[in-house]
């Protein structure tokens, strides 16, 4: 095999400088300066589901449950699960809870520390492909880039941070797998496989580091170029030569990596029970669009993400619904951005694969870091539950930072542009740091976060809804109503927005308007299709329209049967809809039908046997049925699950007292 005289990968690895204390101190100092104010932010947006509402954080929950549930605490076996399996990330949340329960400062502090760790490890990776000065620039740019605020300041972004630590560690381990005379060193490879598995248990994209290792092995460690590979393969297939020993060594390493990856994928598929998560058209409109709209829109998202890395001036916490209008025609001017992006990407790809030398290899690894970790979130191979998400650009931004630093190095070497390049670089890092510091304050509360998003995008009904929710939590129903109504104007077919309007009207005691809004939401629900499974066609929370409407109209004694019909309709659409059984049981008690109420509560208990309120309600049914012993058993069961259940304590005490008095009277 012929190596280029300008490039010797083994020498490059050997001369890789270790990071020193001064560099670490600088990076940690910069991260602290950019993110100190994140410590004063609360739990917002997805943090609510992942932290505040997640019982897997509580010490009372068995540790094994973390490996049975998804990131949000929902059992992986349930259809409503998002199938995001990140037990090691949840474990760190649990450690936070152990030390500070639900005080957000410790959660944000740990995120900031993890970001500093990633930035330091990234510096070590950069030194594989860049000189010391350029490596430091790439690492500093990564540390301050505003696109990372969602991953660092948003607590749920810890999945990105943790996965990135093990992602980079796995890659660094693999770079040591080449021994003297091109021999294979198996210990680093075994460690790489373990680290890949850990990265994947932090977040799914961790597995993509295997692809980066493969590219590194072929084009960096072995020094091949694409023409040389094609020539060697052509000679072998024509029988003119045998496969070189070094290539056989490479194939063995690649086979081991691929087999390990396949094993991880199989395990991952088993964990999600071969089911993809259910998303609605509101989460990702292009995913349910016809050809060519779907393909044109998804391909346009690639240059859009690249633009966010290049110009992170307008950042938004939510890009779903109407944020990105669909591209429905080949004549849409946005297709030019897609075409230009692929031309530029193709030119870089040809340069990096065709020509030998340090520069082409640096560009190749930068492109791999940008592209491969982004593939799972790209929508190109399977739909995901979002259109654009800034936090998924955390790892791809590493490749971007390497490209910028490499380009700056080339420009600064020219004496004419040296001063200008330093001025531009200093301004970019300084303005990015200021933007990051300012952006952190947006995450202070839900209201500030969603109001900042509305400044960027007013076509997303979800943002209007979320501002309304923030105001609703503050009991400011009049202002909340204005935002909910605006959401229905922005997206008239948004079922959730109409439900929010109805609930707010109810809180304002405007019953008639509330019922009209609920009826509108109900009319937007999918129509009955024989043999079609409802659970796979609608969002589970949209079924609450039946519950909310029934709860509203059952205040009228003459409409109890109508309310019961709504509960039964919800149950028929989703047999595992626990809340429908609970609400129906309450209604049946009100209708003096205790036996049917008992049946409803027992159905609910089949779905959730650890619900203290359900056992309490069942006890009340047994009292109505004149079965005090059964009632007492159920009260006790409720108290076992929740010793502070006041109603169960009070009613069980009364029941025991009455039973005692009855015994004395009998004697």
CSV table of N, CA and C in Angstrom, one decimal, residues 42 61 128 233 240 362 376 397 491 602 608:
chain,number,residue,atom,x,y,z
A,42,UNK,N,-35.2,27.7,36.0
A,42,UNK,CA,-36.0,26.6,36.6
A,42,UNK,C,-36.2,25.4,35.7
A,61,UNK,N,-38.9,4.4,44.0
A,61,UNK,CA,-39.1,3.6,42.8
A,61,UNK,C,-37.9,2.7,42.6
A,128,UNK,N,-6.1,15.7,17.3
A,128,UNK,CA,-5.8,14.6,16.3
A,128,UNK,C,-5.6,15.1,14.9
A,233,UNK,N,-9.6,-2.5,-5.1
A,233,UNK,CA,-10.8,-3.4,-5.2
A,233,UNK,C,-10.9,-3.9,-6.7
A,240,UNK,N,-6.1,-9.8,-10.5
A,240,UNK,CA,-4.7,-9.3,-10.8
A,240,UNK,C,-3.9,-9.2,-9.5
A,362,UNK,N,-8.7,16.2,7.7
A,362,UNK,CA,-9.4,17.1,8.7
A,362,UNK,C,-10.8,17.4,8.2
A,376,UNK,N,-29.9,10.1,12.8
A,376,UNK,CA,-31.1,9.7,13.5
A,376,UNK,C,-32.2,10.8,13.6
A,397,UNK,N,-22.3,20.0,15.8
A,397,UNK,CA,-21.6,21.3,15.9
A,397,UNK,C,-20.1,21.1,16.1
A,491,UNK,N,-53.7,27.8,14.0
A,491,UNK,CA,-53.8,26.4,13.6
A,491,UNK,C,-55.3,26.0,13.9
A,602,UNK,N,-62.4,-1.3,38.9
A,602,UNK,CA,-61.6,-2.6,38.8
A,602,UNK,C,-60.8,-2.6,37.5
A,608,UNK,N,-53.5,0.2,36.5
A,608,UNK,CA,-52.6,0.9,37.5
A,608,UNK,C,-52.9,0.5,38.9
